[in-house]
Amino acid sequence: MNYMNYRIIEMKRKTKYGIWVVMALLCFPLCCFQAQGKLPGWDFRINGGFNIGGTSPLPLPAEIRKISFSPPALSPHVALEAIRRLNDRWGVSAQLALDYKGFEVEDQVKNLYTEIEMDNEMYTGNFTGKNTTRIHNSYFTLPVMATYRMSERWEVQAGMYAAYLYSANFKGSASDGYIRQGSPVGEKTMVDYASFDFSDKQRPFDYGLLVAGEWGFSRRFAVRGQIAWGLNPVFPSDFTGIPFKMYHIYGTLGLSYHLTAR
């Protein structure tokens, strides 16, 4: 079994394990409600949806000249949320979530400093040509937010999240161009097709800001949306494969099921 097949099998195994863990955690409060009924001052919810967004430098660097996005990758989000009500309006929310964050982008770059592999040989230098990047990471996420109930149907939340990366995939290719090794005026090597794999170079932890809102259309169900803005660069400061800092910026759209009716 080659290394690539091993990585694919390992990623699938971790994904299945993560799904089973979250499903077990989601079933736990259901058992509690059946046994004890509603807990005073507490609300419990199950949130589900899809993440749409990307992993991007801010601001967009001059090396990137043209960008073409592919259709969003399938990136589900599922979470168990507990809210402690402080009064009729305010509360504190904590979640345990499983997040898949991924996208694919193709861009034209000029003098982009990077590391690529071509014909079993590594090249480091300034690449000009077409670059394709595919990201599909999986995180265990722990958000903590303040909640404000505007009315019986509307609620907004704001706070922070911390996330642990348990399945990483950050790969891509470079093609139709050339790389100058060492510097922008170094030796020129033509690149028909080369690849890169920075999956294991990513930081194992992420954190950032989170805002959310939901509108209840029944006693149990609500439409929910949220935005997670990463503050921790995806790669450590000593990583040289990409010359700029990149951050996760994703929105989530889905439904919320209230275990405690409105």
mmCIF file of C-alpha atoms in Angstrom, residues 11-254:
data_model
loop_
_atom_site.group_PDB
_atom_site.id
_atom_site.type_symbol
_atom_site.label_atom_id
_atom_site.label_comp_id
_atom_site.label_asym_id
_atom_site.label_seq_id
_atom_site.Cartn_x
_atom_site.Cartn_y
_atom_site.Cartn_z
ATOM 1 C CA MET A 11 -8.788 10.031 6.687
ATOM 2 C CA LYS A 12 -11.928 7.931 6.071
ATOM 3 C CA ARG A 13 -11.354 6.037 9.311
ATOM 4 C CA LYS A 14 -11.029 9.260 11.317
ATOM 5 C CA THR A 15 -14.101 10.737 9.652
ATOM 6 C CA LYS A 16 -16.248 7.697 10.540
ATOM 7 C CA TYR A 17 -14.913 7.785 14.106
ATOM 8 C CA GLY A 18 -15.736 11.493 14.444
ATOM 9 C CA ILE A 19 -19.279 10.995 13.155
ATOM 10 C CA TRP A 20 -19.939 8.154 15.624
ATOM 11 C CA VAL A 21 -18.598 10.218 18.541
ATOM 12 C CA VAL A 22 -20.819 13.179 17.737
ATOM 13 C CA MET A 23 -23.877 10.970 17.149
ATOM 14 C CA ALA A 24 -23.365 9.369 20.545
ATOM 15 C CA LEU A 25 -23.119 12.788 22.182
ATOM 16 C CA LEU A 26 -26.260 13.943 20.392
ATOM 17 C CA CYS A 27 -28.211 10.914 21.616
ATOM 18 C CA PHE A 28 -27.182 11.451 25.251
ATOM 19 C CA PRO A 29 -29.422 14.476 25.961
ATOM 20 C CA LEU A 30 -32.383 12.694 24.369
ATOM 21 C CA CYS A 31 -32.040 9.940 26.962
ATOM 22 C CA CYS A 32 -31.784 12.535 29.723
ATOM 23 C CA PHE A 33 -34.959 14.258 28.600
ATOM 24 C CA GLN A 34 -36.867 11.003 28.502
ATOM 25 C CA ALA A 35 -35.683 10.133 31.992
ATOM 26 C CA GLN A 36 -35.899 13.526 33.714
ATOM 27 C CA GLY A 37 -37.871 15.940 31.539
ATOM 28 C CA LYS A 38 -36.892 19.537 30.924
ATOM 29 C CA LEU A 39 -34.126 21.007 33.113
ATOM 30 C CA PRO A 40 -35.093 24.402 34.596
ATOM 31 C CA GLY A 41 -33.226 27.289 32.991
ATOM 32 C CA TRP A 42 -31.641 25.156 30.280
ATOM 33 C CA ASP A 43 -32.241 24.789 26.550
ATOM 34 C CA PHE A 44 -30.787 21.981 24.444
ATOM 35 C CA ARG A 45 -30.568 21.942 20.657
ATOM 36 C CA ILE A 46 -29.199 19.908 17.792
ATOM 37 C CA ASN A 47 -27.820 22.038 14.963
ATOM 38 C CA GLY A 48 -27.027 20.783 11.481
ATOM 39 C CA GLY A 49 -26.087 22.354 8.188
ATOM 40 C CA PHE A 50 -23.304 22.951 5.687
ATOM 41 C CA ASN A 51 -20.174 25.112 5.795
ATOM 42 C CA ILE A 52 -19.484 27.370 2.823
ATOM 43 C CA GLY A 53 -16.392 29.521 2.586
ATOM 44 C CA GLY A 54 -12.672 29.231 2.175
ATOM 45 C CA THR A 55 -9.181 29.428 3.596
ATOM 46 C CA SER A 56 -7.646 32.665 2.442
ATOM 47 C CA PRO A 57 -4.908 35.244 3.033
ATOM 48 C CA LEU A 58 -6.012 38.689 4.186
ATOM 49 C CA PRO A 59 -5.647 40.890 2.249
ATOM 50 C CA LEU A 60 -5.277 39.098 -1.107
ATOM 51 C CA PRO A 61 -1.540 39.165 -2.010
ATOM 52 C CA ALA A 62 -0.200 40.694 -5.216
ATOM 53 C CA GLU A 63 1.158 37.306 -6.357
ATOM 54 C CA ILE A 64 -2.387 36.076 -6.999
ATOM 55 C CA ARG A 65 -3.568 37.573 -10.291
ATOM 56 C CA LYS A 66 -6.780 35.697 -11.163
ATOM 57 C CA ILE A 67 -9.080 33.412 -9.131
ATOM 58 C CA SER A 68 -11.623 30.824 -10.240
ATOM 59 C CA PHE A 69 -13.670 29.008 -7.565
ATOM 60 C CA SER A 70 -15.072 25.511 -7.985
ATOM 61 C CA PRO A 71 -18.517 24.537 -6.637
ATOM 62 C CA PRO A 72 -18.448 24.314 -2.800
ATOM 63 C CA ALA A 73 -17.164 21.058 -1.365
ATOM 64 C CA LEU A 74 -19.552 18.966 0.727
ATOM 65 C CA SER A 75 -18.734 20.287 4.207
ATOM 66 C CA PRO A 76 -21.353 19.273 6.797
ATOM 67 C CA HIS A 77 -21.702 20.763 10.261
ATOM 68 C CA VAL A 78 -23.421 19.045 13.205
ATOM 69 C CA ALA A 79 -23.487 20.260 16.803
ATOM 70 C CA LEU A 80 -25.023 19.698 20.212
ATOM 71 C CA GLU A 81 -25.781 23.023 21.923
ATOM 72 C CA ALA A 82 -26.638 23.739 25.553
ATOM 73 C CA ILE A 83 -27.881 27.181 26.628
ATOM 74 C CA ARG A 84 -28.060 28.341 30.213
ATOM 75 C CA ARG A 85 -30.772 30.970 30.525
ATOM 76 C CA LEU A 86 -29.800 33.873 32.796
ATOM 77 C CA ASN A 87 -33.112 35.666 32.302
ATOM 78 C CA ASP A 88 -35.828 36.044 29.654
ATOM 79 C CA ARG A 89 -33.401 37.702 27.209
ATOM 80 C CA TRP A 90 -29.820 36.701 27.956
ATOM 81 C CA GLY A 91 -28.054 33.372 28.166
ATOM 82 C CA VAL A 92 -24.723 31.591 27.734
ATOM 83 C CA SER A 93 -24.289 28.940 25.033
ATOM 84 C CA ALA A 94 -21.741 26.135 24.694
ATOM 85 C CA GLN A 95 -21.520 23.650 21.841
ATOM 86 C CA LEU A 96 -19.718 20.513 20.822
ATOM 87 C CA ALA A 97 -19.526 20.424 17.025
ATOM 88 C CA LEU A 98 -18.052 18.409 14.206
ATOM 89 C CA ASP A 99 -17.071 20.681 11.311
ATOM 90 C CA TYR A 100 -15.841 19.872 7.827
ATOM 91 C CA LYS A 101 -14.218 22.856 6.144
ATOM 92 C CA GLY A 102 -13.212 22.585 2.520
ATOM 93 C CA PHE A 103 -13.089 24.225 -0.873
ATOM 94 C CA GLU A 104 -11.237 24.110 -4.183
ATOM 95 C CA VAL A 105 -9.800 27.110 -5.987
ATOM 96 C CA GLU A 106 -7.775 27.622 -9.160
ATOM 97 C CA ASP A 107 -5.739 30.767 -9.658
ATOM 98 C CA GLN A 108 -3.083 32.327 -11.828
ATOM 99 C CA VAL A 109 -0.023 33.365 -9.843
ATOM 100 C CA LYS A 110 3.163 35.271 -10.548
ATOM 101 C CA ASN A 111 6.378 34.907 -8.538
ATOM 102 C CA LEU A 112 4.615 32.954 -5.798
ATOM 103 C CA TYR A 113 7.203 31.507 -3.423
ATOM 104 C CA THR A 114 6.346 27.871 -2.756
ATOM 105 C CA GLU A 115 7.541 24.271 -2.527
ATOM 106 C CA ILE A 116 6.477 21.747 -5.175
ATOM 107 C CA GLU A 117 7.334 18.182 -6.150
ATOM 108 C CA MET A 118 7.957 17.267 -9.773
ATOM 109 C CA ASP A 119 9.371 13.985 -11.103
ATOM 110 C CA ASN A 120 10.156 12.870 -7.510
ATOM 111 C CA GLU A 121 12.272 15.976 -6.943
ATOM 112 C CA MET A 122 11.533 18.937 -4.686
ATOM 113 C CA TYR A 123 11.715 22.491 -6.002
ATOM 114 C CA THR A 124 11.675 25.622 -3.845
ATOM 115 C CA GLY A 125 11.385 29.034 -5.402
ATOM 116 C CA ASN A 126 9.112 31.523 -7.160
ATOM 117 C CA PHE A 127 6.434 29.906 -9.300
ATOM 118 C CA THR A 128 4.531 31.558 -12.154
ATOM 119 C CA GLY A 129 1.615 29.723 -13.740
ATOM 120 C CA LYS A 130 -1.606 27.955 -12.722
ATOM 121 C CA ASN A 131 -2.111 26.871 -9.124
ATOM 122 C CA THR A 132 -4.898 24.588 -7.882
ATOM 123 C CA THR A 133 -5.562 24.132 -4.164
ATOM 124 C CA ARG A 134 -7.919 21.592 -2.554
ATOM 125 C CA ILE A 135 -8.692 21.735 1.162
ATOM 126 C CA HIS A 136 -10.866 19.347 3.190
ATOM 127 C CA ASN A 137 -10.195 19.541 6.922
ATOM 128 C CA SER A 138 -12.242 18.094 9.796
ATOM 129 C CA TYR A 139 -12.424 19.747 13.211
ATOM 130 C CA PHE A 140 -13.867 19.116 16.643
ATOM 131 C CA THR A 141 -15.119 22.594 17.555
ATOM 132 C CA LEU A 142 -16.033 24.076 20.947
ATOM 133 C CA PRO A 143 -17.891 27.417 20.647
ATOM 134 C CA VAL A 144 -18.836 29.524 23.673
ATOM 135 C CA MET A 145 -21.206 32.443 23.024
ATOM 136 C CA ALA A 146 -23.483 34.962 24.654
ATOM 137 C CA THR A 147 -27.080 34.656 23.446
ATOM 138 C CA TYR A 148 -29.756 37.324 23.209
ATOM 139 C CA ARG A 149 -33.388 36.438 22.578
ATOM 140 C CA MET A 150 -34.920 39.308 20.615
ATOM 141 C CA SER A 151 -38.386 37.737 20.503
ATOM 142 C CA GLU A 152 -40.052 34.350 20.624
ATOM 143 C CA ARG A 153 -38.768 33.636 17.105
ATOM 144 C CA TRP A 154 -35.501 35.562 16.782
ATOM 145 C CA GLU A 155 -32.244 34.950 18.627
ATOM 146 C CA VAL A 156 -28.663 36.157 18.035
ATOM 147 C CA GLN A 157 -25.373 34.861 19.438
ATOM 148 C CA ALA A 158 -21.768 36.073 19.516
ATOM 149 C CA GLY A 159 -18.578 34.677 21.004
ATOM 150 C CA MET A 160 -15.492 32.639 20.226
ATOM 151 C CA TYR A 161 -14.596 29.097 19.240
ATOM 152 C CA ALA A 162 -11.659 26.742 19.654
ATOM 153 C CA ALA A 163 -11.146 23.789 17.308
ATOM 154 C CA TYR A 164 -8.934 20.718 17.091
ATOM 155 C CA LEU A 165 -7.884 19.436 13.668
ATOM 156 C CA TYR A 166 -8.284 15.652 13.597
ATOM 157 C CA SER A 167 -8.297 15.020 9.827
ATOM 158 C CA ALA A 168 -6.214 17.192 7.503
ATOM 159 C CA ASN A 169 -6.152 17.525 3.725
ATOM 160 C CA PHE A 170 -4.378 20.497 2.116
ATOM 161 C CA LYS A 171 -3.119 19.539 -1.327
ATOM 162 C CA GLY A 172 -2.851 20.899 -4.815
ATOM 163 C CA SER A 173 -0.911 21.253 -8.011
ATOM 164 C CA ALA A 174 1.132 23.710 -10.049
ATOM 165 C CA SER A 175 1.082 23.565 -13.836
ATOM 166 C CA ASP A 176 1.467 25.419 -17.119
ATOM 167 C CA GLY A 177 4.303 27.620 -15.931
ATOM 168 C CA TYR A 178 7.804 27.746 -14.510
ATOM 169 C CA ILE A 179 9.657 28.053 -11.219
ATOM 170 C CA ARG A 180 12.804 30.066 -10.517
ATOM 171 C CA GLN A 181 14.735 28.386 -7.743
ATOM 172 C CA GLY A 182 16.121 30.452 -4.898
ATOM 173 C CA SER A 183 14.886 33.892 -6.026
ATOM 174 C CA PRO A 184 12.720 35.636 -8.651
ATOM 175 C CA VAL A 185 15.797 35.801 -10.917
ATOM 176 C CA GLY A 186 17.109 32.302 -10.169
ATOM 177 C CA GLU A 187 17.458 29.332 -12.490
ATOM 178 C CA LYS A 188 14.280 28.799 -14.515
ATOM 179 C CA THR A 189 12.681 25.343 -14.676
ATOM 180 C CA MET A 190 9.577 24.684 -16.764
ATOM 181 C CA VAL A 191 6.649 23.119 -14.886
ATOM 182 C CA ASP A 192 4.125 21.091 -16.884
ATOM 183 C CA TYR A 193 2.660 19.539 -13.749
ATOM 184 C CA ALA A 194 3.831 19.380 -10.147
ATOM 185 C CA SER A 195 2.113 18.679 -6.841
ATOM 186 C CA PHE A 196 2.266 19.751 -3.222
ATOM 187 C CA ASP A 197 0.904 18.306 0.003
ATOM 188 C CA PHE A 198 0.893 20.577 3.053
ATOM 189 C CA SER A 199 -1.650 18.530 5.011
ATOM 190 C CA ASP A 200 0.628 17.651 7.916
ATOM 191 C CA LYS A 201 2.097 21.165 8.075
ATOM 192 C CA GLN A 202 -1.087 22.756 9.393
ATOM 193 C CA ARG A 203 -1.528 23.851 12.982
ATOM 194 C CA PRO A 204 -3.471 21.285 15.053
ATOM 195 C CA PHE A 205 -5.572 24.011 16.711
ATOM 196 C CA ASP A 206 -7.702 26.863 15.405
ATOM 197 C CA TYR A 207 -9.619 29.611 17.185
ATOM 198 C CA GLY A 208 -11.598 32.653 16.174
ATOM 199 C CA LEU A 209 -14.777 34.714 16.359
ATOM 200 C CA LEU A 210 -18.266 33.345 15.876
ATOM 201 C CA VAL A 211 -21.605 35.084 15.314
ATOM 202 C CA ALA A 212 -24.913 33.323 14.726
ATOM 203 C CA GLY A 213 -28.613 33.935 14.432
ATOM 204 C CA GLU A 214 -31.732 31.859 14.062
ATOM 205 C CA TRP A 215 -35.397 32.305 13.246
ATOM 206 C CA GLY A 216 -37.891 29.821 14.632
ATOM 207 C CA PHE A 217 -40.639 28.782 12.273
ATOM 208 C CA SER A 218 -42.209 26.286 14.680
ATOM 209 C CA ARG A 219 -42.067 25.288 18.347
ATOM 210 C CA ARG A 220 -39.172 22.914 17.605
ATOM 211 C CA PHE A 221 -37.431 23.985 14.399
ATOM 212 C CA ALA A 222 -35.493 27.092 13.392
ATOM 213 C CA VAL A 223 -33.449 28.253 10.416
ATOM 214 C CA ARG A 224 -29.898 28.935 11.583
ATOM 215 C CA GLY A 225 -26.949 30.793 10.108
ATOM 216 C CA GLN A 226 -23.503 31.552 11.498
ATOM 217 C CA ILE A 227 -20.118 32.946 10.474
ATOM 218 C CA ALA A 228 -16.802 31.672 11.875
ATOM 219 C CA TRP A 229 -13.766 33.903 11.309
ATOM 220 C CA GLY A 230 -10.443 32.291 12.179
ATOM 221 C CA LEU A 231 -7.834 34.351 14.024
ATOM 222 C CA ASN A 232 -5.096 31.710 14.123
ATOM 223 C CA PRO A 233 -3.086 31.302 10.887
ATOM 224 C CA VAL A 234 -3.509 27.846 9.352
ATOM 225 C CA PHE A 235 0.261 27.300 9.128
ATOM 226 C CA PRO A 236 2.915 27.981 11.781
ATOM 227 C CA SER A 237 5.262 30.939 11.378
ATOM 228 C CA ASP A 238 8.238 28.760 10.398
ATOM 229 C CA PHE A 239 6.381 27.151 7.460
ATOM 230 C CA THR A 240 7.881 28.298 4.132
ATOM 231 C CA GLY A 241 5.648 26.545 1.604
ATOM 232 C CA ILE A 242 3.280 29.537 1.455
ATOM 233 C CA PRO A 243 4.678 33.058 1.984
ATOM 234 C CA PHE A 244 1.552 34.622 3.537
ATOM 235 C CA LYS A 245 -0.769 33.876 6.450
ATOM 236 C CA MET A 246 -4.024 32.068 5.697
ATOM 237 C CA TYR A 247 -7.202 31.996 7.796
ATOM 238 C CA HIS A 248 -10.407 29.947 7.835
ATOM 239 C CA ILE A 249 -13.454 32.073 6.955
ATOM 240 C CA TYR A 250 -16.655 30.030 6.731
ATOM 241 C CA GLY A 251 -20.384 30.571 6.964
ATOM 242 C CA THR A 252 -22.865 27.878 7.995
ATOM 243 C CA LEU A 253 -26.471 27.586 6.901
ATOM 244 C CA GLY A 254 -28.796 24.954 8.296
#
